[in-house]
PDB file of C-alpha atoms in Angstrom:
ATOM      1  CA  MET A 530      78.941  90.458  75.362  1.00 49.00           C
ATOM      2  CA  ARG A 531      75.857  92.626  74.789  1.00 50.00           C
ATOM      3  CA  PHE A 532      74.515  94.245  72.083  1.00 42.00           C
ATOM      4  CA  GLY A 533      76.548  96.847  69.905  1.00 38.00           C
ATOM      5  CA  SER A 534      75.144  99.225  67.304  1.00 35.00           C
ATOM      6  CA  GLY A 535      75.717  99.539  63.785  1.00 34.00           C
ATOM      7  CA  THR A 536      74.330 101.016  60.769  1.00 32.00           C
ATOM      8  CA  TRP A 537      70.266 101.373  61.054  1.00 34.00           C
ATOM      9  CA  MET A 538      69.396  99.863  57.494  1.00 33.00           C
ATOM     10  CA  GLY A 539      66.078 101.001  55.847  1.00 33.00           C
ATOM     11  CA  CYS A 540      64.822 103.916  57.679  1.00 33.00           C
ATOM     12  CA  ALA A 541      65.321 107.604  57.801  1.00 31.00           C
ATOM     13  CA  LEU A 542      68.240 107.328  60.538  1.00 32.00           C
ATOM     14  CA  ALA A 543      71.275 109.235  59.191  1.00 32.00           C
ATOM     15  CA  LEU A 544      74.663 106.754  59.284  1.00 30.00           C
ATOM     16  CA  VAL A 545      77.780 109.084  60.541  1.00 31.00           C
ATOM     17  CA  VAL A 546      80.584 107.171  59.498  1.00 30.00           C
ATOM     18  CA  LEU A 547      83.686 108.218  60.927  1.00 30.00           C
ATOM     19  CA  ALA A 548      87.185 107.139  60.788  1.00 30.00           C
ATOM     20  CA  GLY A 549      88.439 105.160  64.115  1.00 32.00           C
ATOM     21  CA  ALA A 550      90.956 103.073  65.531  1.00 32.00           C
ATOM     22  CA  THR A 551      90.114  99.836  66.420  1.00 31.00           C
ATOM     23  CA  LEU A 552      88.169  99.049  69.513  1.00 34.00           C
ATOM     24  CA  LEU A 553      90.278  98.103  72.616  1.00 34.00           C
ATOM     25  CA  PRO A 554      88.648  94.807  74.053  1.00 33.00           C
ATOM     26  CA  ALA A 555      88.051  96.528  77.480  1.00 32.00           C
ATOM     27  CA  ALA A 556      86.125  99.094  75.897  1.00 37.00           C
ATOM     28  CA  GLN A 557      84.386  96.684  73.268  1.00 35.00           C
ATOM     29  CA  ALA A 558      83.000  94.589  76.181  1.00 32.00           C
ATOM     30  CA  GLN A 559      81.262  97.125  77.825  1.00 34.00           C
ATOM     31  CA  VAL A 560      79.118  98.207  74.746  1.00 40.00           C
ATOM     32  CA  GLY A 561      75.206  98.553  75.372  1.00 39.00           C
ATOM     33  CA  ARG A 562      75.206  96.898  78.934  1.00 42.00           C
ATOM     34  CA  ASN A 563      76.148  99.974  81.162  1.00 38.00           C
ATOM     35  CA  GLU A 564      72.439  99.605  82.403  1.00 41.00           C
ATOM     36  CA  ALA A 565      69.283  98.266  81.322  1.00 41.00           C
ATOM     37  CA  ALA A 566      65.982 100.583  81.152  1.00 42.00           C
ATOM     38  CA  PRO A 567      63.232 100.053  83.455  1.00 42.00           C
ATOM     39  CA  LYS A 568      60.443  97.676  83.325  1.00 40.00           C
ATOM     40  CA  PRO A 569      58.015  99.299  81.051  1.00 41.00           C
ATOM     41  CA  LYS A 570      54.172  99.194  81.897  1.00 41.00           C
ATOM     42  CA  GLU A 571      52.196  96.938  79.277  1.00 42.00           C
ATOM     43  CA  PRO A 572      52.855  98.853  76.437  1.00 41.00           C
ATOM     44  CA  PRO A 573      49.789 100.019  74.447  1.00 38.00           C
ATOM     45  CA  ALA A 574      48.239  99.225  71.326  1.00 36.00           C
ATOM     46  CA  VAL A 575      49.105 100.430  68.132  1.00 34.00           C
ATOM     47  CA  PRO A 576      47.549  99.969  65.194  1.00 34.00           C
ATOM     48  CA  LEU A 577      49.751  97.518  62.587  1.00 32.00           C
ATOM     49  CA  THR A 578      50.894  99.254  59.649  1.00 32.00           C
ATOM     50  CA  PRO A 579      53.359  97.894  56.799  1.00 32.00           C
ATOM     51  CA  SER A 580      55.806 100.860  56.971  1.00 33.00           C
ATOM     52  CA  VAL A 581      58.806 100.942  58.297  1.00 36.00           C
ATOM     53  CA  LYS A 582      58.550 104.722  59.489  1.00 38.00           C
ATOM     54  CA  ALA A 583      56.392 106.165  61.649  1.00 35.00           C
ATOM     55  CA  ASP A 584      56.529 109.678  62.089  1.00 38.00           C
ATOM     56  CA  PRO A 585      58.034 111.441  64.287  1.00 46.00           C
ATOM     57  CA  MET A 586      59.015 107.862  65.381  1.00 57.00           C
ATOM     58  CA  GLU A 587      62.054 106.112  63.056  1.00 64.00           C
ATOM     59  CA  VAL A 588      61.930 102.387  63.156  1.00 72.00           C
ATOM     60  CA  PRO A 589      64.902 100.600  62.058  1.00 64.00           C
ATOM     61  CA  GLY A 590      64.161  97.946  59.197  1.00 68.00           C
ATOM     62  CA  PHE A 591      67.278  95.662  57.894  1.00 74.00           C
ATOM     63  CA  TRP A 592      65.387  93.846  54.930  1.00 81.00           C
ATOM     64  CA  ASP A 593      65.419  95.138  51.460  1.00 81.00           C
ATOM     65  CA  PRO A 594      62.423  94.311  50.095  1.00 81.00           C
ATOM     66  CA  ARG A 595      63.844  93.453  46.678  1.00 83.00           C
ATOM     67  CA  ARG A 596      65.827  90.588  48.557  1.00 85.00           C
ATOM     68  CA  ARG A 597      63.696  88.111  49.701  1.00 85.00           C
ATOM     69  CA  PRO A 598      65.375  85.392  51.688  1.00 90.00           C
ATOM     70  CA  GLU A 599      64.267  81.810  49.959  1.00 90.00           C
ATOM     71  CA  ARG A 600      61.964  79.881  52.348  1.00 94.00           C
ATOM     72  CA  PRO A 601      63.378  77.157  53.642  1.00 95.00           C
ATOM     73  CA  ASP A 602      62.054  73.349  54.000  1.00 94.00           C
ATOM     74  CA  LEU A 603      60.102  74.589  57.113  1.00 95.00           C
ATOM     75  CA  SER A 604      58.752  71.057  57.584  1.00 94.00           C
ATOM     76  CA  ARG A 605      61.692  69.724  59.034  1.00 94.00           C
ATOM     77  CA  ILE A 606      61.100  71.822  62.091  1.00 96.00           C
ATOM     78  CA  SER A 607      58.697  70.416  64.700  1.00 94.00           C
ATOM     79  CA  VAL A 608      60.022  72.505  67.723  1.00 97.00           C
ATOM     80  CA  ILE A 609      61.841  75.264  68.140  1.00 98.00           C
ATOM     81  CA  ARG A 610      63.093  75.963  72.409  1.00 98.00           C
ATOM     82  CA  PHE A 611      64.172  79.680  72.671  1.00 98.00           C
ATOM     83  CA  LEU A 612      66.383  80.825  75.602  1.00 98.00           C
ATOM     84  CA  THR A 613      66.616  84.278  76.800  1.00 98.00           C
ATOM     85  CA  GLU A 614      67.309  86.003  79.938  1.00 95.00           C
ATOM     86  CA  THR A 615      65.998  87.105  83.280  1.00 92.00           C
ATOM     87  CA  ASP A 616      66.815  90.695  83.812  1.00 89.00           C
ATOM     88  CA  TYR A 617      67.575  93.042  81.107  1.00 88.00           C
ATOM     89  CA  PRO A 618      64.119  95.425  80.607  1.00 86.00           C
ATOM     90  CA  PRO A 619      62.684  95.932  78.282  1.00 89.00           C
ATOM     91  CA  PHE A 620      64.306  92.992  75.746  1.00 93.00           C
ATOM     92  CA  ASP A 621      63.790  90.345  78.453  1.00 94.00           C
ATOM     93  CA  TYR A 622      62.664  90.039  81.845  1.00 94.00           C
ATOM     94  CA  ALA A 623      60.024  87.811  83.878  1.00 94.00           C
ATOM     95  CA  GLY A 624      56.532  89.733  83.665  1.00 94.00           C
ATOM     96  CA  PRO A 625      54.105  89.894  86.610  1.00 94.00           C
ATOM     97  CA  ASP A 626      53.519  86.429  86.648  1.00 95.00           C
ATOM     98  CA  GLY A 627      56.625  85.143  86.146  1.00 94.00           C
ATOM     99  CA  ALA A 628      56.252  84.276  82.742  1.00 96.00           C
ATOM    100  CA  PRO A 629      59.388  85.728  80.162  1.00 97.00           C
ATOM    101  CA  ALA A 630      58.285  89.099  78.900  1.00 97.00           C
ATOM    102  CA  GLY A 631      59.992  91.755  76.728  1.00 96.00           C
ATOM    103  CA  PHE A 632      60.765  92.834  72.983  1.00 96.00           C
ATOM    104  CA  ASN A 633      62.913  89.876  72.332  1.00 97.00           C
ATOM    105  CA  VAL A 634      60.064  87.521  73.627  1.00 98.00           C
ATOM    106  CA  ASP A 635      57.212  89.121  72.055  1.00 98.00           C
ATOM    107  CA  LEU A 636      59.665  88.430  68.851  1.00 98.00           C
ATOM    108  CA  ALA A 637      60.019  85.177  69.117  1.00 98.00           C
ATOM    109  CA  ARG A 638      56.223  84.636  69.353  1.00 97.00           C
ATOM    110  CA  LEU A 639      56.141  86.440  66.163  1.00 98.00           C
ATOM    111  CA  ILE A 640      58.859  84.208  64.742  1.00 98.00           C
ATOM    112  CA  CYS A 641      56.904  81.427  65.680  1.00 97.00           C
ATOM    113  CA  GLU A 642      53.505  82.315  64.570  1.00 97.00           C
ATOM    114  CA  GLU A 643      55.154  82.803  60.935  1.00 96.00           C
ATOM    115  CA  ILE A 644      56.972  79.617  60.797  1.00 96.00           C
ATOM    116  CA  LYS A 645      53.884  77.656  62.246  1.00 96.00           C
ATOM    117  CA  VAL A 646      55.965  75.657  64.929  1.00 96.00           C
ATOM    118  CA  GLN A 647      55.464  74.971  68.678  1.00 95.00           C
ATOM    119  CA  CYS A 648      57.579  77.279  70.614  1.00 95.00           C
ATOM    120  CA  THR A 649      59.044  77.527  74.271  1.00 97.00           C
ATOM    121  CA  ILE A 650      60.718  80.108  75.714  1.00 97.00           C
ATOM    122  CA  GLN A 651      63.064  79.593  78.806  1.00 97.00           C
ATOM    123  CA  MET A 652      64.763  82.327  80.642  1.00 97.00           C
ATOM    124  CA  ARG A 653      68.031  81.423  82.579  1.00 96.00           C
ATOM    125  CA  ARG A 654      70.875  83.866  83.314  1.00 96.00           C
ATOM    126  CA  PHE A 655      72.645  85.539  80.921  1.00 95.00           C
ATOM    127  CA  ASP A 656      76.368  83.959  81.528  1.00 95.00           C
ATOM    128  CA  THR A 657      74.722  80.626  80.893  1.00 97.00           C
ATOM    129  CA  LEU A 658      73.110  80.947  77.703  1.00 98.00           C
ATOM    130  CA  ILE A 659      75.328  80.120  75.232  1.00 98.00           C
ATOM    131  CA  ASP A 660      76.881  77.050  77.380  1.00 98.00           C
ATOM    132  CA  SER A 661      72.910  76.050  77.453  1.00 98.00           C
ATOM    133  CA  LEU A 662      72.295  76.238  73.644  1.00 98.00           C
ATOM    134  CA  ASN A 663      75.293  74.096  72.870  1.00 98.00           C
ATOM    135  CA  LYS A 664      74.414  71.671  75.206  1.00 97.00           C
ATOM    136  CA  ASN A 665      71.490  71.437  73.406  1.00 97.00           C
ATOM    137  CA  ASP A 666      69.230  72.418  76.378  1.00 98.00           C
ATOM    138  CA  GLY A 667      67.758  74.768  73.748  1.00 98.00           C
ATOM    139  CA  ASP A 668      67.809  75.380  69.911  1.00 98.00           C
ATOM    140  CA  ALA A 669      68.102  79.086  69.332  1.00 98.00           C
ATOM    141  CA  VAL A 670      69.175  82.095  72.458  1.00 98.00           C
ATOM    142  CA  ILE A 671      67.226  85.380  71.855  1.00 98.00           C
ATOM    143  CA  ALA A 672      68.696  87.604  74.358  1.00 96.00           C
ATOM    144  CA  SER A 673      70.458  90.911  72.534  1.00 91.00           C
ATOM    145  CA  ILE A 674      73.869  89.103  72.309  1.00 90.00           C
ATOM    146  CA  ALA A 675      76.308  90.726  69.918  1.00 84.00           C
ATOM    147  CA  PRO A 676      78.155  88.685  67.252  1.00 89.00           C
ATOM    148  CA  THR A 677      81.545  89.527  67.880  1.00 85.00           C
ATOM    149  CA  PRO A 678      84.236  87.422  66.076  1.00 87.00           C
ATOM    150  CA  ASP A 679      85.013  85.210  69.434  1.00 91.00           C
ATOM    151  CA  MET A 680      81.249  84.690  69.888  1.00 94.00           C
ATOM    152  CA  ARG A 681      80.742  83.740  66.476  1.00 95.00           C
ATOM    153  CA  LYS A 682      83.578  80.755  66.983  1.00 96.00           C
ATOM    154  CA  ARG A 683      81.012  79.402  69.607  1.00 97.00           C
ATOM    155  CA  VAL A 684      77.431  80.000  67.940  1.00 98.00           C
ATOM    156  CA  ASP A 685      75.813  81.155  64.367  1.00 98.00           C
ATOM    157  CA  PHE A 686      73.894  84.118  64.211  1.00 97.00           C
ATOM    158  CA  SER A 687      70.650  85.064  62.135  1.00 96.00           C
ATOM    159  CA  ASP A 688      70.515  88.412  60.087  1.00 93.00           C
ATOM    160  CA  PRO A 689      70.458  91.182  62.588  1.00 92.00           C
ATOM    161  CA  TYR A 690      66.983  92.691  63.637  1.00 93.00           C
ATOM    162  CA  TYR A 691      68.294  95.748  65.516  1.00 88.00           C
ATOM    163  CA  ARG A 692      71.411  97.856  66.452  1.00 85.00           C
ATOM    164  CA  VAL A 693      71.678 100.310  68.896  1.00 83.00           C
ATOM    165  CA  PRO A 694      72.790 103.955  68.035  1.00 88.00           C
ATOM    166  CA  ALA A 695      75.344 105.980  70.366  1.00 94.00           C
ATOM    167  CA  ARG A 696      73.707 109.609  70.725  1.00 95.00           C
ATOM    168  CA  PHE A 697      74.676 113.148  72.132  1.00 97.00           C
ATOM    169  CA  VAL A 698      72.407 114.571  74.879  1.00 98.00           C
ATOM    170  CA  VAL A 699      72.318 118.087  75.790  1.00 98.00           C
ATOM    171  CA  ARG A 700      69.692 120.347  78.394  1.00 97.00           C
ATOM    172  CA  LYS A 701      67.176 121.839  76.548  1.00 96.00           C
ATOM    173  CA  ASP A 702      68.365 125.441  77.495  1.00 95.00           C
ATOM    174  CA  SER A 703      71.655 124.521  75.566  1.00 96.00           C
ATOM    175  CA  LYS A 704      72.998 126.763  72.926  1.00 95.00           C
ATOM    176  CA  ILE A 705      74.950 123.937  71.039  1.00 95.00           C
ATOM    177  CA  ASP A 706      73.371 123.071  67.629  1.00 90.00           C
ATOM    178  CA  GLU A 707      76.165 121.641  65.839  1.00 91.00           C
ATOM    179  CA  ILE A 708      77.610 118.177  66.734  1.00 95.00           C
ATOM    180  CA  ARG A 709      80.751 117.810  64.979  1.00 94.00           C
ATOM    181  CA  PRO A 710      84.440 117.565  66.394  1.00 95.00           C
ATOM    182  CA  GLU A 711      85.412 120.898  65.326  1.00 95.00           C
ATOM    183  CA  ALA A 712      82.424 122.581  67.000  1.00 95.00           C
ATOM    184  CA  LEU A 713      82.745 120.591  70.167  1.00 97.00           C
ATOM    185  CA  GLU A 714      86.358 122.023  70.860  1.00 96.00           C
ATOM    186  CA  GLY A 715      86.635 123.082  74.680  1.00 97.00           C
ATOM    187  CA  LYS A 716      83.034 121.285  75.530  1.00 97.00           C
ATOM    188  CA  LYS A 717      82.651 118.976  78.386  1.00 98.00           C
ATOM    189  CA  ILE A 718      81.496 115.811  77.669  1.00 98.00           C
ATOM    190  CA  GLY A 719      80.337 113.420  80.237  1.00 98.00           C
ATOM    191  CA  VAL A 720      80.777 109.668  79.370  1.00 98.00           C
ATOM    192  CA  VAL A 721      80.660 106.155  81.127  1.00 96.00           C
ATOM    193  CA  ALA A 722      84.480 105.456  81.924  1.00 96.00           C
ATOM    194  CA  GLY A 723      85.700 102.426  80.140  1.00 94.00           C
ATOM    195  CA  THR A 724      82.866 102.244  77.629  1.00 92.00           C
ATOM    196  CA  ALA A 725      82.856 102.140  73.796  1.00 92.00           C
ATOM    197  CA  HIS A 726      81.184 105.426  73.883  1.00 96.00           C
ATOM    198  CA  GLU A 727      84.645 106.573  75.841  1.00 97.00           C
ATOM    199  CA  ALA A 728      86.734 105.534  73.018  1.00 95.00           C
ATOM    200  CA  TYR A 729      84.676 106.831  70.264  1.00 96.00           C
ATOM    201  CA  LEU A 730      85.185 109.879  71.744  1.00 97.00           C
ATOM    202  CA  LYS A 731      89.006 109.641  72.501  1.00 97.00           C
ATOM    203  CA  ASP A 732      89.558 108.801  68.615  1.00 96.00           C
ATOM    204  CA  LEU A 733      87.311 111.253  67.190  1.00 95.00           C
ATOM    205  CA  PHE A 734      86.335 114.140  69.316  1.00 97.00           C
ATOM    206  CA  THR A 735      90.211 114.936  70.305  1.00 95.00           C
ATOM    207  CA  GLU A 736      89.342 118.460  71.176  1.00 95.00           C
ATOM    208  CA  ALA A 737      86.654 118.321  73.681  1.00 97.00           C
ATOM    209  CA  GLU A 738      87.075 117.755  77.045  1.00 97.00           C
ATOM    210  CA  LEU A 739      86.180 114.358  78.526  1.00 98.00           C
ATOM    211  CA  HIS A 740      84.811 113.553  81.797  1.00 98.00           C
ATOM    212  CA  PRO A 741      84.389 109.653  82.534  1.00 98.00           C
ATOM    213  CA  TYR A 742      81.929 109.003  85.007  1.00 98.00           C
ATOM    214  CA  PRO A 743      81.834 105.476  86.791  1.00 97.00           C
ATOM    215  CA  THR A 744      77.932 104.917  86.003  1.00 96.00           C
ATOM    216  CA  ALA A 745      75.146 106.091  83.347  1.00 94.00           C
ATOM    217  CA  GLU A 746      73.293 107.296  86.736  1.00 95.00           C
ATOM    218  CA  ALA A 747      76.439 109.788  87.638  1.00 97.00           C
ATOM    219  CA  VAL A 748      76.673 111.049  84.187  1.00 98.00           C
ATOM    220  CA  ARG A 749      73.295 111.732  83.838  1.00 97.00           C
ATOM    221  CA  ALA A 750      73.046 113.284  87.132  1.00 97.00           C
ATOM    222  CA  ALA A 751      76.394 115.458  85.746  1.00 98.00           C
ATOM    223  CA  LEU A 752      74.387 116.480  82.849  1.00 98.00           C
ATOM    224  CA  LYS A 753      71.178 117.541  84.604  1.00 97.00           C
ATOM    225  CA  LYS A 754      73.663 119.885  87.465  1.00 96.00           C
ATOM    226  CA  GLY A 755      75.533 121.485  84.620  1.00 97.00           C
ATOM    227  CA  GLU A 756      78.967 119.783  85.237  1.00 97.00           C
ATOM    228  CA  VAL A 757      79.180 118.707  81.956  1.00 98.00           C
ATOM    229  CA  ASP A 758      77.738 120.253  78.513  1.00 98.00           C
ATOM    230  CA  LEU A 759      76.925 117.365  76.912  1.00 98.00           C
ATOM    231  CA  LEU A 760      76.195 113.641  77.386  1.00 98.00           C
ATOM    232  CA  PHE A 761      77.726 110.787  75.005  1.00 98.00           C
ATOM    233  CA  GLY A 762      75.927 107.178  75.572  1.00 96.00           C
ATOM    234  CA  ASP A 763      73.856 104.455  74.571  1.00 92.00           C
ATOM    235  CA  GLY A 764      70.688 105.780  72.896  1.00 91.00           C
ATOM    236  CA  ILE A 765      68.215 103.394  73.572  1.00 87.00           C
ATOM    237  CA  SER A 766      68.965 103.500  77.354  1.00 88.00           C
ATOM    238  CA  LEU A 767      69.105 107.423  76.843  1.00 93.00           C
ATOM    239  CA  ALA A 768      65.623 107.341  75.200  1.00 89.00           C
ATOM    240  CA  PHE A 769      64.098 105.590  77.984  1.00 86.00           C
ATOM    241  CA  TRP A 770      65.620 108.315  80.170  1.00 92.00           C
ATOM    242  CA  LEU A 771      64.406 111.128  78.393  1.00 92.00           C
ATOM    243  CA  ASN A 772      61.028 109.609  78.392  1.00 86.00           C
ATOM    244  CA  GLY A 773      61.134 108.744  82.473  1.00 88.00           C
ATOM    245  CA  THR A 774      60.693 110.783  85.266  1.00 92.00           C
ATOM    246  CA  ASP A 775      64.285 110.693  86.471  1.00 93.00           C
ATOM    247  CA  SER A 776      65.270 113.241  83.864  1.00 95.00           C
ATOM    248  CA  ALA A 777      62.490 115.729  84.969  1.00 94.00           C
ATOM    249  CA  GLY A 778      62.492 116.991  81.212  1.00 95.00           C
ATOM    250  CA  CYS A 779      65.975 118.488  81.350  1.00 97.00           C
ATOM    251  CA  CYS A 780      67.382 117.169  78.035  1.00 97.00           C
ATOM    252  CA  ALA A 781      66.902 115.867  74.663  1.00 95.00           C
ATOM    253  CA  PHE A 782      68.883 114.137  71.806  1.00 95.00           C
ATOM    254  CA  ARG A 783      70.911 116.271  69.765  1.00 95.00           C
ATOM    255  CA  GLY A 784      72.944 115.645  66.925  1.00 91.00           C
ATOM    256  CA  GLY A 785      73.649 111.632  65.567  1.00 82.00           C
ATOM    257  CA  PRO A 786      72.896 109.079  65.791  1.00 88.00           C
ATOM    258  CA  TYR A 787      76.304 107.722  65.251  1.00 91.00           C
ATOM    259  CA  THR A 788      76.495 103.892  64.187  1.00 86.00           C
ATOM    260  CA  GLU A 789      79.999 103.181  63.538  1.00 87.00           C
ATOM    261  CA  SER A 790      80.265  99.301  63.804  1.00 85.00           C
ATOM    262  CA  ARG A 791      84.169  99.112  64.842  1.00 87.00           C
ATOM    263  CA  PHE A 792      82.982 100.671  67.713  1.00 89.00           C
ATOM    264  CA  PHE A 793      79.359  99.884  68.257  1.00 87.00           C
ATOM    265  CA  GLY A 794      79.104  96.475  66.727  1.00 82.00           C
ATOM    266  CA  GLU A 795      77.241  95.022  63.640  1.00 82.00           C
ATOM    267  CA  GLY A 796      73.955  94.372  65.137  1.00 87.00           C
ATOM    268  CA  ILE A 797      71.982  91.905  67.086  1.00 91.00           C
ATOM    269  CA  GLY A 798      70.811  88.681  65.854  1.00 94.00           C
ATOM    270  CA  ILE A 799      69.304  85.267  67.184  1.00 98.00           C
ATOM    271  CA  ALA A 800      71.967  82.764  68.054  1.00 98.00           C
ATOM    272  CA  VAL A 801      71.900  79.111  66.793  1.00 98.00           C
ATOM    273  CA  ARG A 802      74.521  75.854  67.257  1.00 98.00           C
ATOM    274  CA  ARG A 803      77.074  76.319  64.703  1.00 98.00           C
ATOM    275  CA  ASN A 804      76.204  74.893  61.164  1.00 97.00           C
ATOM    276  CA  ASN A 805      72.335  74.569  62.295  1.00 98.00           C
ATOM    277  CA  ASP A 806      71.563  76.146  58.858  1.00 97.00           C
ATOM    278  CA  LEU A 807      68.019  74.919  58.314  1.00 97.00           C
ATOM    279  CA  LEU A 808      67.020  76.812  61.571  1.00 98.00           C
ATOM    280  CA  ARG A 809      69.252  80.051  61.057  1.00 97.00           C
ATOM    281  CA  GLN A 810      67.615  79.897  57.269  1.00 97.00           C
ATOM    282  CA  ALA A 811      64.199  79.225  58.928  1.00 98.00           C
ATOM    283  CA  LEU A 812      64.300  82.391  61.407  1.00 98.00           C
ATOM    284  CA  ASN A 813      66.175  84.661  58.622  1.00 96.00           C
ATOM    285  CA  TRP A 814      63.186  84.061  56.437  1.00 97.00           C
ATOM    286  CA  ALA A 815      60.818  84.492  59.305  1.00 97.00           C
ATOM    287  CA  LEU A 816      62.014  87.906  60.218  1.00 97.00           C
ATOM    288  CA  PHE A 817      61.515  89.112  56.989  1.00 96.00           C
ATOM    289  CA  ARG A 818      58.439  88.233  56.774  1.00 96.00           C
ATOM    290  CA  VAL A 819      57.453  89.655  60.295  1.00 96.00           C
ATOM    291  CA  TRP A 820      59.119  92.982  58.867  1.00 94.00           C
ATOM    292  CA  GLU A 821      57.287  92.647  55.687  1.00 93.00           C
ATOM    293  CA  SER A 822      53.712  92.459  56.998  1.00 94.00           C
ATOM    294  CA  GLY A 823      54.244  95.191  59.296  1.00 93.00           C
ATOM    295  CA  ARG A 824      54.229  93.397  62.385  1.00 95.00           C
ATOM    296  CA  PHE A 825      57.888  94.610  63.626  1.00 94.00           C
ATOM    297  CA  THR A 826      56.802  98.357  63.518  1.00 91.00           C
ATOM    298  CA  ASP A 827      54.066  97.341  65.645  1.00 93.00           C
ATOM    299  CA  LEU A 828      56.442  95.285  68.177  1.00 94.00           C
ATOM    300  CA  TRP A 829      58.895  98.252  68.013  1.00 90.00           C
ATOM    301  CA  LEU A 830      56.706 101.135  68.881  1.00 89.00           C
ATOM    302  CA  ARG A 831      54.874  99.113  71.404  1.00 91.00           C
ATOM    303  CA  TYR A 832      58.400  99.098  73.466  1.00 87.00           C
ATOM    304  CA  PHE A 833      60.368 102.284  71.889  1.00 82.00           C
ATOM    305  CA  PRO A 834      58.166 105.135  72.653  1.00 71.00           C
ATOM    306  CA  ILE A 835      61.243 107.491  71.592  1.00 69.00           C
ATOM    307  CA  SER A 836      63.394 107.193  68.893  1.00 67.00           C
ATOM    308  CA  PRO A 837      66.860 106.451  69.924  1.00 70.00           C
TER     309      PRO A 837
END
């Protein structure tokens, strides 16, 4: 399963926690993997800063500076073999030279620098990653895998380092300024059918008129044409759409973010083999250090020009 979203910790994004039923497996299985964002160009350099917030951009931070993870015995780690997937931009993809590239790949390199250990990064098909890890073909998988209960039976996870909020999008000329269930009574909301986003709307926005579409492209086209009043979906892919040419500047975020973990997941960590506590603790320590130094903020701003 791909990434979901949960609470943005340590940043200024508001948490919207609403009561809801347990997510149906069919809907949950599609969280966050409705489409990939377009392959980004070489991201521009951004000045390094220790802040977790850049105005007007919000940067997620899951780490409490008052709770520093204990430094494990890193001398027992001689190499880390990271596995990632081949085509899930901007997180994982093949660069112009065929080498692994993307947000997850660059984060893995920062982790290796922090631990001061030799690392390799290999690309494989997404559906083979966990089996490859458990066959000892790699030591860690950094590929936007959601730590679902079933996945936790197969692997352990580091602390989360990002989550994907759900967001509403409206046309820029829309008069809708309040995003509450009662305020959207009778409004037409487009959503990709069979996703957690649809399940969330069915459970909480019961007075709205839902319009399911087969793909994210179809629901975005419906919003541009005025067939629906709002669109509800994955905040990260929507951020790339809004900032790209396909949207033609038609639309903007409105309300949110929505981060209920029962629908949108716990957050994304790095997978390691079960009971590999030394590596898991080393990754947690390194992630904290990368965040504390400001390098996580730098990396996030390079890849995400519009806050999801």
